Coordinates of C-alpha atoms and ligand atoms in Angstrom, one line a residue:
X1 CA -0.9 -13.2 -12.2
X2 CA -4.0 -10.7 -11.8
X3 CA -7.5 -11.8 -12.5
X4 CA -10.4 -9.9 -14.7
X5 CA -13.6 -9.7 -14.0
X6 CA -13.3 -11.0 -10.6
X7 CA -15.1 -9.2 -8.0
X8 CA -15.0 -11.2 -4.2
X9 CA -16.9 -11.1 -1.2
X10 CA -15.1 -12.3 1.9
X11 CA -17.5 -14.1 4.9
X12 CA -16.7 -11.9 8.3
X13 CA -19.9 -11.5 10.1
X14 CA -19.5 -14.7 12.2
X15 CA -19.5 -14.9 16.0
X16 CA -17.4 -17.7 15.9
X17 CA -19.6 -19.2 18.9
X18 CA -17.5 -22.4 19.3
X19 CA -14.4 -19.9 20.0
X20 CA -16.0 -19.2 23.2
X21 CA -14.2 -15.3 22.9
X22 CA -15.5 -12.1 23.4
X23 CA -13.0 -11.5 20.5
X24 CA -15.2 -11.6 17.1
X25 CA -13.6 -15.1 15.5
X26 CA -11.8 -13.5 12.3
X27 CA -9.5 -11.2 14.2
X28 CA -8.3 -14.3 16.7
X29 CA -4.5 -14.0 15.3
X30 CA -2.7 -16.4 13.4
X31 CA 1.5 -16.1 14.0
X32 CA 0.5 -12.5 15.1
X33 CA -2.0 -11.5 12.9
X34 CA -5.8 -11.3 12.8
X35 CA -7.1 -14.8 10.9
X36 CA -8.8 -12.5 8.5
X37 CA -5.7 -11.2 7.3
X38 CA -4.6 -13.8 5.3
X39 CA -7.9 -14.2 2.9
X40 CA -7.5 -10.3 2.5
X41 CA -3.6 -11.0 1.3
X42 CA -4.5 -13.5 -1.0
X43 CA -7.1 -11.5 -2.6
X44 CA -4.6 -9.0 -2.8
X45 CA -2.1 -10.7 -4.4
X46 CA -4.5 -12.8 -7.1
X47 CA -6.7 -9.5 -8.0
X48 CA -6.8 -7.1 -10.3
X49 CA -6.4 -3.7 -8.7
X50 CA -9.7 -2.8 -9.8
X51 CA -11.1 -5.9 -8.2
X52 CA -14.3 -5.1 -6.0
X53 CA -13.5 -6.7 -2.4
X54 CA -16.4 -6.6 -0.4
X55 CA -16.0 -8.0 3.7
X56 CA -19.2 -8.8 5.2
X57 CA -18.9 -7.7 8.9
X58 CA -21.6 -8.3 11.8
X59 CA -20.1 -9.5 15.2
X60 CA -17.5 -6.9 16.1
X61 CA -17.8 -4.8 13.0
X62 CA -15.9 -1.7 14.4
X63 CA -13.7 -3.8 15.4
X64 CA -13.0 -5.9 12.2
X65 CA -13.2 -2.4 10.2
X66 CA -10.8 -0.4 12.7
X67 CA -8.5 -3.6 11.9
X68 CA -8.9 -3.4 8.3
X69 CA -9.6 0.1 7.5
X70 CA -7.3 1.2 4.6
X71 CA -6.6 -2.5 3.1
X72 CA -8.9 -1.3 -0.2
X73 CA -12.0 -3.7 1.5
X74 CA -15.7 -2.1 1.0
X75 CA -17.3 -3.1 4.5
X76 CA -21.1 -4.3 3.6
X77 CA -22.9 -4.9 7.8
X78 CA -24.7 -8.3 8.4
X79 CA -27.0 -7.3 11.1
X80 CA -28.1 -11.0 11.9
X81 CA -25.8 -13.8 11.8
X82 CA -28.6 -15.4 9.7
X83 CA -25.8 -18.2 7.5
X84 CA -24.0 -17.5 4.7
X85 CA -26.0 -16.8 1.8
X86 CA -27.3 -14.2 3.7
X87 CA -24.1 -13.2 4.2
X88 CA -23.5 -13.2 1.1
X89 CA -27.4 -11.6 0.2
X90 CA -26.1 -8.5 2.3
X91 CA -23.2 -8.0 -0.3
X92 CA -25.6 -8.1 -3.3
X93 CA -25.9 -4.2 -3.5
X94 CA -22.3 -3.6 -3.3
X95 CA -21.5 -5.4 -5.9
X96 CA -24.7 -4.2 -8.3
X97 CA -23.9 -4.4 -12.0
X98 CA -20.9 -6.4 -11.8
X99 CA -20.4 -9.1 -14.8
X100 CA -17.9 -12.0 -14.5
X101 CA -17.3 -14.0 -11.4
X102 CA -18.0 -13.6 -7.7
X103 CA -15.1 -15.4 -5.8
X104 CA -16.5 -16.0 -2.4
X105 CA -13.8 -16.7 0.4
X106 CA -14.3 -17.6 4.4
X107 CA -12.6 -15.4 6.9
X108 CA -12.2 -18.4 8.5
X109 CA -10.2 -20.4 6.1
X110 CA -7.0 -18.9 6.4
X111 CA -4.2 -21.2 5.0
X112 CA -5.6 -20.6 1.7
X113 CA -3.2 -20.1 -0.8
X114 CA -2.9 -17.3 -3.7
X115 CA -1.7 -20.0 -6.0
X116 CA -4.8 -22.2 -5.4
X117 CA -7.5 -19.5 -5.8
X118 CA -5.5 -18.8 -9.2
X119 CA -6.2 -22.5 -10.0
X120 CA -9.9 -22.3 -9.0
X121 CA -10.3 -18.8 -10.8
X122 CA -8.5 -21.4 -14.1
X123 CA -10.4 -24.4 -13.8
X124 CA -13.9 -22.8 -13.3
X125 CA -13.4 -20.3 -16.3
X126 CA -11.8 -23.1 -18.9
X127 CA -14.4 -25.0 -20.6
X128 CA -15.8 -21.9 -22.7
X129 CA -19.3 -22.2 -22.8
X130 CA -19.3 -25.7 -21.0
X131 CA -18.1 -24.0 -17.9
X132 CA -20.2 -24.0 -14.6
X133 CA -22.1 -21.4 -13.1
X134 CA -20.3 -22.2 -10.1
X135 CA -17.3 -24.0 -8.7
X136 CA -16.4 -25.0 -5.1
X137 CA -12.7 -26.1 -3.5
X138 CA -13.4 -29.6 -1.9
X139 CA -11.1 -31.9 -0.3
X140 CA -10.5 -35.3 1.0
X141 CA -10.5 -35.8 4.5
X142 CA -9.8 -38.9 7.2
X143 CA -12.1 -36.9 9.9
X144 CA -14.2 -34.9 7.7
X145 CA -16.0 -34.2 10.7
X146 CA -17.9 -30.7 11.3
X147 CA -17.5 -29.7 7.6
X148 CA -20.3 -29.7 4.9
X149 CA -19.9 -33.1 3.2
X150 CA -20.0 -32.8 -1.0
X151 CA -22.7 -34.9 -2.2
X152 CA -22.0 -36.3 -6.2
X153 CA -24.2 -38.6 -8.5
X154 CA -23.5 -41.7 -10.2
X155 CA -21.4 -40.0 -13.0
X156 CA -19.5 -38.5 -10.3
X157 CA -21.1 -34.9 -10.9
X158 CA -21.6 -32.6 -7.8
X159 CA -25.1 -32.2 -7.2
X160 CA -24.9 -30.5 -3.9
X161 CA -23.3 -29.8 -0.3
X162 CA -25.1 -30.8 2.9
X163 CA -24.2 -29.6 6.8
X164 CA -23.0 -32.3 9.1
X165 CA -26.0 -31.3 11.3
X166 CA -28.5 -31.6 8.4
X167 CA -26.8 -35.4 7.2
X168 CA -27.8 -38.6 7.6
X169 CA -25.9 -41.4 8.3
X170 CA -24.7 -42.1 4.6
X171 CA -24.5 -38.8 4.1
X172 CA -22.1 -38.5 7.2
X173 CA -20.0 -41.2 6.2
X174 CA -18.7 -38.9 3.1
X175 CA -15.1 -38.1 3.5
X176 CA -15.2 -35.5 0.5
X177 CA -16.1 -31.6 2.3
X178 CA -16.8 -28.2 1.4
X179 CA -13.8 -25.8 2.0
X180 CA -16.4 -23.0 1.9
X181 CA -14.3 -21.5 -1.3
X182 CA -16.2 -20.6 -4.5
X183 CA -16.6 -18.9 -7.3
X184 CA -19.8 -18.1 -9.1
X185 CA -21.0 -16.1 -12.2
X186 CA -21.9 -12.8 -10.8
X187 CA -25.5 -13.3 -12.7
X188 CA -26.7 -16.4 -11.6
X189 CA -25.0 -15.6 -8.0
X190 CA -27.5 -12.6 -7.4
X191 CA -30.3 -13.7 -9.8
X192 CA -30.6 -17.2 -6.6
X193 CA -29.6 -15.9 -3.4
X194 CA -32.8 -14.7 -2.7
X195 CA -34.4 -18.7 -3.2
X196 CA -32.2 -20.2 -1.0
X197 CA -34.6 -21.1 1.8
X198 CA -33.7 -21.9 5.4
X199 CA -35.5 -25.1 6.4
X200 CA -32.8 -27.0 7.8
X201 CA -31.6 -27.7 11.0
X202 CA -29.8 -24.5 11.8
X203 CA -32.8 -22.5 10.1
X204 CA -30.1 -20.6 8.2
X205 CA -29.8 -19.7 5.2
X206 CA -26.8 -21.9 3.4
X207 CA -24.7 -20.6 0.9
X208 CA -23.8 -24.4 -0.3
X209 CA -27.5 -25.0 -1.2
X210 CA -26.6 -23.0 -4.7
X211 CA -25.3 -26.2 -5.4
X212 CA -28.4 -27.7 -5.5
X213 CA -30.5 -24.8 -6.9
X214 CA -28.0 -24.6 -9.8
X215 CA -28.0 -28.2 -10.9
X216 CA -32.5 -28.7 -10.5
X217 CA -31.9 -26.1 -12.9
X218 CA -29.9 -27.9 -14.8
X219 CA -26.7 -26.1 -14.3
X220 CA -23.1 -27.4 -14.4
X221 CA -21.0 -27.6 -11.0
X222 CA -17.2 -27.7 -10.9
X223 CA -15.6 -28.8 -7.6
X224 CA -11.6 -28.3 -7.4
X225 CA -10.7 -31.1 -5.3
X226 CA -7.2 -30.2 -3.2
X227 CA -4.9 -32.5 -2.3
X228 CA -3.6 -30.4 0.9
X229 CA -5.8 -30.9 3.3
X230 CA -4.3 -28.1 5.7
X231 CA -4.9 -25.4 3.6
X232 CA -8.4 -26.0 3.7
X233 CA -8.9 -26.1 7.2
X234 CA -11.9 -23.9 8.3
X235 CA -10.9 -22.3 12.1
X236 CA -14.0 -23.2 14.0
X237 CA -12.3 -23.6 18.1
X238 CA -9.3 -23.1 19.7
X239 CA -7.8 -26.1 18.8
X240 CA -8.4 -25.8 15.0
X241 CA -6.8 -22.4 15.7
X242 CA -3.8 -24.1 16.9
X243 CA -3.5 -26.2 14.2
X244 CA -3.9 -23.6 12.0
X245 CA -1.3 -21.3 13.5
X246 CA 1.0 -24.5 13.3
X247 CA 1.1 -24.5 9.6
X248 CA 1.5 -21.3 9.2
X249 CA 4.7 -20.9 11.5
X250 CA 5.9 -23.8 9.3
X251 CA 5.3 -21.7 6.3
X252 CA 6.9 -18.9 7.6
X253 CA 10.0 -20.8 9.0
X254 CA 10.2 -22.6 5.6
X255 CA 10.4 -19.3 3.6
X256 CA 12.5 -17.7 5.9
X257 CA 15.4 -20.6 5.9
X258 CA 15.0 -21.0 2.4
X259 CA 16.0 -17.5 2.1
X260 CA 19.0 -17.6 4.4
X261 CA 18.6 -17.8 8.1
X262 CA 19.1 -20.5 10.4
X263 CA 16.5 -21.6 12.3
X264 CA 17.9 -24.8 14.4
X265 CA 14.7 -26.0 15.5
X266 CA 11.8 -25.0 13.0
X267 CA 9.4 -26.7 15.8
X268 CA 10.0 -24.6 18.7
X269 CA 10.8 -21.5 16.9
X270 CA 7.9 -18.8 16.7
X271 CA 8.4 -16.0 13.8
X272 CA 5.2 -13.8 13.3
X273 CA 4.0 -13.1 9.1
X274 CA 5.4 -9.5 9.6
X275 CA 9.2 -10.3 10.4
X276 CA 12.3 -10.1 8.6
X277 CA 15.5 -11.5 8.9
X278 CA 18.4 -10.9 7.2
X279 CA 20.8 -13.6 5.7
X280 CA 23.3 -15.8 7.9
X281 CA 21.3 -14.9 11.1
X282 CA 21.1 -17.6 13.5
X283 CA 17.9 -18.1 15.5
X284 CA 18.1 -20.6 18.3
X285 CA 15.3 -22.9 19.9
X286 CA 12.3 -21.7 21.7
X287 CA 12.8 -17.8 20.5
X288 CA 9.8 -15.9 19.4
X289 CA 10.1 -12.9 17.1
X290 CA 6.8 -11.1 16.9
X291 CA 4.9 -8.2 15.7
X292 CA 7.3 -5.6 13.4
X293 CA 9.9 -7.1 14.0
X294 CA 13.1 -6.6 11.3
X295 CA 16.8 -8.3 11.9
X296 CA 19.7 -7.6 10.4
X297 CA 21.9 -10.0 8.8
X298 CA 24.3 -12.0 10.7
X299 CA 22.6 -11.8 13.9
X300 CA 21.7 -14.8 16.8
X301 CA 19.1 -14.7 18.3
X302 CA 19.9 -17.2 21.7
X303 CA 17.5 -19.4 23.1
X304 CA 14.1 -18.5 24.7
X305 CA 14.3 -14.8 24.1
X306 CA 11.0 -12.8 23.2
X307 CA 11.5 -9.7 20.7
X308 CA 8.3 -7.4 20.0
X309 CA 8.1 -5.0 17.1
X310 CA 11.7 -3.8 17.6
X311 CA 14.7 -3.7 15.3
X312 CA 18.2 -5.1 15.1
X313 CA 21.4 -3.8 13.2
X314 CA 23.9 -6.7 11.5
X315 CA 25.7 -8.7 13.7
X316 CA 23.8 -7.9 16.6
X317 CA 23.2 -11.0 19.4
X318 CA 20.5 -11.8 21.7
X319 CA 21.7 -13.7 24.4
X320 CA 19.1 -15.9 25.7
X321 CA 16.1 -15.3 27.5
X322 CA 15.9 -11.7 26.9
X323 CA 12.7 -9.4 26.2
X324 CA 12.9 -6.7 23.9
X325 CA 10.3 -4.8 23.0
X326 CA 9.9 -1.6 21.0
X327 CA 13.0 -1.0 20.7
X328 CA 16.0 -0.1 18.0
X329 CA 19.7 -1.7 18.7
X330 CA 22.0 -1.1 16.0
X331 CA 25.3 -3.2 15.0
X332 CA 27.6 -5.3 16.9
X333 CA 25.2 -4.8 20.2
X334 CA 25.0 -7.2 22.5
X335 CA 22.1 -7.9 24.5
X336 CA 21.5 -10.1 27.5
X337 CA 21.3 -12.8 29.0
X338 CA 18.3 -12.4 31.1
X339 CA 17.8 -8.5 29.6
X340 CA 14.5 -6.7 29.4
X341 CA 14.1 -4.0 27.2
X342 CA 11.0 -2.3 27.5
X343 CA 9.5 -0.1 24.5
X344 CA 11.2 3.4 23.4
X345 CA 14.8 2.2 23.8
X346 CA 17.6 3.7 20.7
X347 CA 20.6 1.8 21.4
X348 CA 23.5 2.6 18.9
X349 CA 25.9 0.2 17.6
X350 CA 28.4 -2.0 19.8
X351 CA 26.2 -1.1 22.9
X352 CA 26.4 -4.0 25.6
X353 CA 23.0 -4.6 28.0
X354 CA 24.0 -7.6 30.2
X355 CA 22.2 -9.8 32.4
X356 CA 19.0 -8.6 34.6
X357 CA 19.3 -5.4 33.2
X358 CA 16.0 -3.4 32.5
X359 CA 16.2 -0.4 29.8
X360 CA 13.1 1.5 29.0
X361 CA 12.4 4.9 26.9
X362 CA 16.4 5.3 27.0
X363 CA 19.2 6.7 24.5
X364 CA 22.1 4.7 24.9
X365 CA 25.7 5.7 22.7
X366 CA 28.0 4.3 20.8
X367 CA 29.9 1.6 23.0
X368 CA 28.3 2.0 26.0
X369 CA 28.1 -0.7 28.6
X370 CA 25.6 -1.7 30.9
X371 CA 26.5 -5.1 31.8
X372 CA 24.7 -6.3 35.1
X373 CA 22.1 -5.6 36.8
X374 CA 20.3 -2.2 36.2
X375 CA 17.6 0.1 35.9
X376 CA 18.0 2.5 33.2
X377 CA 14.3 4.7 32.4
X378 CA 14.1 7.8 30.7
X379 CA 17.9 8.1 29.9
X380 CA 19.7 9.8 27.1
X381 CA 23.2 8.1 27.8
X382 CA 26.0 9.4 25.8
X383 CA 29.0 7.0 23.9
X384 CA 31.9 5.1 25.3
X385 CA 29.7 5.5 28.9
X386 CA 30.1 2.7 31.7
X387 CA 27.5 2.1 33.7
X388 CA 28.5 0.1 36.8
X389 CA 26.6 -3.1 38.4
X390 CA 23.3 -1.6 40.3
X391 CA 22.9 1.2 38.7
X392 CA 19.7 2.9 39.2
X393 CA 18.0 5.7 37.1
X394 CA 15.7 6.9 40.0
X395 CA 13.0 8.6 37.3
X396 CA 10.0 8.2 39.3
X397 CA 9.0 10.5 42.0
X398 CA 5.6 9.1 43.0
X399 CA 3.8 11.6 40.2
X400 CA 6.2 12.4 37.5
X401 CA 8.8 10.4 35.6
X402 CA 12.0 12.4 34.9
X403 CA 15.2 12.2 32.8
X404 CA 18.9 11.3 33.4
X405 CA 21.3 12.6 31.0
X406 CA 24.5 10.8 31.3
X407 CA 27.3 12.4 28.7
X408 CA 29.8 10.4 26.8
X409 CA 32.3 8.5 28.4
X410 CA 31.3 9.1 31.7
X411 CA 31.8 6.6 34.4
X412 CA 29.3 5.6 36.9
X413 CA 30.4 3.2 39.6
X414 CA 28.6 0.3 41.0
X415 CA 26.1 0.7 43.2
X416 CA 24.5 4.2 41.8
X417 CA 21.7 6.0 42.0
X418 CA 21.1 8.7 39.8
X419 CA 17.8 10.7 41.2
X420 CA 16.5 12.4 38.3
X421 CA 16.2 15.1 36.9
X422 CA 19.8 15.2 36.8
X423 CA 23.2 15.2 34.4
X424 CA 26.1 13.5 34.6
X425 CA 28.8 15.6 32.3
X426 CA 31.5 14.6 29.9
X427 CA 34.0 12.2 31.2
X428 CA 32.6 12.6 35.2
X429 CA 33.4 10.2 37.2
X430 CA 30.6 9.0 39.9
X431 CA 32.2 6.7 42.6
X432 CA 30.4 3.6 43.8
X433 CA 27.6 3.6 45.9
X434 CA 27.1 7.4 45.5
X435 CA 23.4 8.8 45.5
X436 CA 24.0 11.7 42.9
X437 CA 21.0 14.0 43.4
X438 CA 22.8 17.4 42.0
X439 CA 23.8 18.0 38.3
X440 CA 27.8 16.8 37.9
X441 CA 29.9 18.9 35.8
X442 CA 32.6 17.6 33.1
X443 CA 35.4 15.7 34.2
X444 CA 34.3 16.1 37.8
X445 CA 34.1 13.4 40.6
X446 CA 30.9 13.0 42.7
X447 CA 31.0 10.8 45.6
X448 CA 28.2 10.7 48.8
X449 CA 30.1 8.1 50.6
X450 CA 30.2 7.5 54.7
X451 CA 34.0 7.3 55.0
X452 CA 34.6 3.7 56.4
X453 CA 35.7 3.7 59.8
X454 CA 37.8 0.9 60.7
X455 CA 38.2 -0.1 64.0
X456 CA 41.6 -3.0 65.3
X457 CA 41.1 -5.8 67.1
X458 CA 37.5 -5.0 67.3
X459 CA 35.8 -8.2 66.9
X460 CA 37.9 -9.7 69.1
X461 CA 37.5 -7.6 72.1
X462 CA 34.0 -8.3 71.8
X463 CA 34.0 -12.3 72.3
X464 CA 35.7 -11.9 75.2
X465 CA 33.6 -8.7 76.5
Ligands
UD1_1 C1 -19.2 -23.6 6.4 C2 -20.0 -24.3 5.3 C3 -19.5 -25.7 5.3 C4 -18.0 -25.8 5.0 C5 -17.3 -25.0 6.0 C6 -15.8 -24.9 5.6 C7 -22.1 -23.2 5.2 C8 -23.5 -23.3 5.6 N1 -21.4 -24.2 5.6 O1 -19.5 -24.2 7.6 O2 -20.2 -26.4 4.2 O3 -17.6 -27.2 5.1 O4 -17.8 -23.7 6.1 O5 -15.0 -24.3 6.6 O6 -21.7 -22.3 4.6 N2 -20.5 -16.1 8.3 C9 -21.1 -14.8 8.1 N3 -22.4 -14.7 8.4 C10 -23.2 -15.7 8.9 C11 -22.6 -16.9 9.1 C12 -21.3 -17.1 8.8 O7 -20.4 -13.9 7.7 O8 -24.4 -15.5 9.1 C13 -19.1 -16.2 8.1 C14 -18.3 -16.6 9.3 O9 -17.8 -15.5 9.9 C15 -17.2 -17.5 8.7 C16 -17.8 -18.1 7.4 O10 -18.9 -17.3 7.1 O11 -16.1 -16.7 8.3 C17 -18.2 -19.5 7.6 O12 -19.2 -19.6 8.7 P1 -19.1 -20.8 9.8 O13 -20.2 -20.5 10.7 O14 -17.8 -20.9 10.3 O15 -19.5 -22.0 8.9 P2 -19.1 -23.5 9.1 O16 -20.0 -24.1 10.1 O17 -17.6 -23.6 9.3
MG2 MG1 -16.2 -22.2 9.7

C-alpha cells in the first residue's frame, strides 16, 4: 500500500560519537549493508512514488551521498551536529509548500518495519478532525535505558518526551521511550521548529520537545505504542549494532527458509539482505553468504565457507571452508574443500576445484578438474582439461602478470609449472614435473625432465665405504 500526502525526512547527520568510528554511524553495515539502508527501503516500499524523501547528511556527507546517490533521496547538509530539530530545521526548505504529513525516521533505527510505518501513517490520520498534529512510535522497555522516556498525564495523554540526560529520577524510572519515529502535519511541523529552544543538558535542539510545544498549545498527541521492542532499537554503539545485526540475520534466515532453503543452524548461519537462494539448497553451519551473492537451486553450501558477491548454477556444492569471491561457477561444479577463489573467476558447469586450490581472474571449461593443490591466475582453461596436483600458473614476472591458455582436454601432470605467457594446445599432454616455458602445440608431449639415473647396490656400498 502507497501513502498520499506523505513527504519524509530521514535523520543522517549524526557522528554517531558513541561508535567510536571514523566511519559516519549510518553507513556502519547491518548483514552487509549500510544501517541507513533499511529506513531508505521502508520508505521506499510505504511511499508514494511522488513522495518527497529528504536525508539530512552532516558527518561524512560525501560519503553517505556517494552511498546513496541514485536511491530518489534529495540530500539537505547539516553543517553542525546541533540535535534533531535542527536536523530537521535544515530540511524545512526542501520540503517548502508541502501539505499533509512529515514522516520523520532515524537513520539509526533500522529494524523498522514497512508494515509498522503503514500503521503509524493509519493511526495518526484516523480520527478526522480529532487527529493529532503529531504522532510518535513508543515502546515498552525492561532497560529503557539511553532512550528519551515518554512522559503522559493522568488521563494517560502524552504530554511530552524527555532525554535520559535531562530526567530526573521519576522521570528515569519510566519504562515507556521514544523510538525517534514520527509523523507530523507538514504545517504545524515547520510553523514550530524554529521555537524549539536548546536549554537542556546537551544544549541541542530536541526534536521530541514538539511534544510539548504542541500540547501548551493545546494540541492533540498520538503515541503508537509497539509491542516489538527489537524493531525499535535505536543503534547507538557497537553492541547495539550487534544486536541489531542479530535480528536482522534472523529476519533474513526466516524469509529465506520459509521460501525454500535449508538452513540447519539459523544461529550460526550469516546471509547478507542482498542474497538469493534458490529452493532445496542446503546451507550448512557457520557459512556466510555476503554481498551480491545469488545461488542456484539445489545447491549445499558446506560448513564454514565464505562466498562474496559471486554466483552459483543449480546443484552446485561448496565443500567446506572455502572462499569464493567474485566469482561465477555454473551447474554441477564442485568446489573445495579448503578452495579459495579469488575475484574474476568464470567456471562452467561440472568444473571440479579441490582442496587448497587457489583460482583467480581464470576461465575454466566444461568438466575441467583441478582437484589438489594449485595455483591457477590469469588462465583461460579450456573443457574436459586435467590439471594435475601442483600445478602452478607462473603469471607473475616481478612487473607484469601474464596469461596461460590451456586448450580443451589437455592434460597437465602433477607437479607443473606453466611460465606464462604461454599455451598449452588441444589435447597436449604435459608430463609431471615439467617447467613448460615454450608454447605446446596440439596433441603434442612436453616434458623438461632430468632422466632418473638409477644406480645398484648403491646405498649399500656406502655403509660399508
Ligand atoms: C534520539 C531521541 C530519543 C529517542 C532515541 C531513539 C532526540 C533528542 N532524542 O536520541 O528521544 O529515544 O533517538 O533512538 O531526538 N541526528 C542528526 N543531526 C543531529 C543529531 C542527530 O541528523 O544534529 C541524527 C543521527 O544521525 C541519528 C538520529 O538523528 O540518526 C538520532 O540521533 P541520536 O544522536 O542517535 O539520538 P539519540 O540520543 O539516540
Ligand atoms: Mg540514536
Amino acid at each position: 500500500m502507497s501513502m498520499r500526502n506523505l513527504s519524509v525526512i530521514i535523520l543522517a547527520a549524526g557522528k554517531g560519537t558513541r561508535m567510536k568510528s571514523a566511519l559516519p554511524k549510518v553507513l556502519h553495515p547491518v548483514c552487509g549493508l549500510p544501517m541507513l539502508h533499511y529506513p531508505v527501503s521502508v520508505v521506499k516500499r510505504v511511499c508514494s512514488s511522488n513522495s518527497k524523501v529528504v536525508a539530512v547528511v552532516g558527518c561524512g556527507a560525501e560519503d553517505v551521498k556517494a552511498a546513496f546517490g541514485g536511491r530518489g533521496l534529495s540530500f539537505v547538509y547539516q553543517k553542525d551536529q546541533l540535535g534533531t530539530g535542527h536536523a530537521v530545521m535544515q530540511a524545512s526548505a526542501a520540503l517548502k509548500g508541502v501539505d499533509g504529513d512529515v514522516l520523520i525516521l532515524s537513520g539509526d533505527v533500522p529494524l523498522i518495519t514497512a508494515d509498522t510505518i503503514t500503521a503509524l501513517v493509519k493511526f495518526h490520520r484516523s480520527g478526522g478532525k480529532a487527529a493529532p498534529v503529531m504522532t510518535l512510535v513508543t515502546a515498552m522497555l525492561a532497560n529503557p535505558s539511553g532512550y528519551g522516556r515518554v512522559l503522559r498525564n493522568d488521563a494517560g495523554a502524552v504530554e511530552a518526551v524527555v532525554e535520559e540526560k535531562d530526567c530526573g529520577d521519576c522521570e528515569r524510572a519510566i519504562h515507556e521511550i521514544n523510538a525517534g519515529i514520527y509523523i507530523v502535519k507538514a504545517g504545524f511541523l515547520f510553523e514550530n521548529l524554529k521555537r524549539l529552544g536548546n536549554r537542556n543538558a546537551q544544549s541541542e535542539y530536541y526534536l521530541p520537545d514538539l511534544v510539548r510545544l504542541a500540547r501548551k498549545a493545546g494540541h492533540k498527541v498520538k503515541a503508537l505504542t509497539h509491542h516489538d521492542t527489537e524493531e525499535v532499537m535505536g543503534i547507538n554503539n557497537r553492541v547495539e549494532l550487534a544486536k541489531a545485526a542479530r535480528v536482522m540475520r534472523q529476519r533474513i534466515n526466516t524469509a529465506m527458509m520459509l521460501s525454500g532453503v535449508t538452513i540447519i543452524d539459523p544461529d550460526t548461519t550469516y546471509i547478507d539482505a542482498d542474497v538469493s537462494v534458490g529452493v532445496d539448497s542446503i546451507i550448512h553451519p557457520g557459512a556466510r553468504i555476503a554481498g551480491a551473492t545469488v545461488i542456484g537451486a539445489n545447491c549445499v553450501i558446506e560448513q564454514g565457507s565464505h562466498l562474496v558477491d559471486s554466483i552459483l548454477g543449480n546443484n552446485t556444492t561448496v565443500k567446506a571452508y572455502s572462499l569464493i569471491e567474485g566469482t561465477k561457477a555454473g551447474k554441477g561444479v564442485i568446489i573445495g574443500p579448503f578452495a579459495r577463489l579469488r575475484p574474476g573467476n568464470v567456471i562452467a558447469d561440472e568444473a571440479r576445484i579441490g582442496n587448497f586450490v587457489e583460482v583467480k581472474k581464470t576461465t575454466i571449461g566444461k568438466g575441467t578438474k583441478a582437484n589438489h593443490l594449485s595455483y591457477l591466475g590469469d588462465a583461460v582453461i579450456g573443457a574436459g582439461v586435467n590439471i594435475g596436483a601442483g600445478t602452478i600458473t607462473c603469471n607473475y614476472d616481478g612487473a607484469k602478470k601474464h596469461r596461460t591458455v590451456i586448450e580443451d582436454r589437455a592434460f597437465i601432470g602433477s607437479d607443473t609449472q606453466l611460465v606464462a605467457p604461454v599455451k598449452v594446445g588441444k589435447g597436449a599432454y604435459v608430463g609431471s614435473g615439467t617447467t613448460v616455458t615454450k608454447d605446446v602445440p596440439p596433441d603434442a608431449l612436453v616434458v623438461t625432465r632430468v632422466s632418473a639415473r638409477v644406480v645398484e647396490g648403491w646405498a649399500i656400498k656406502r655403509k660399508k665405504g
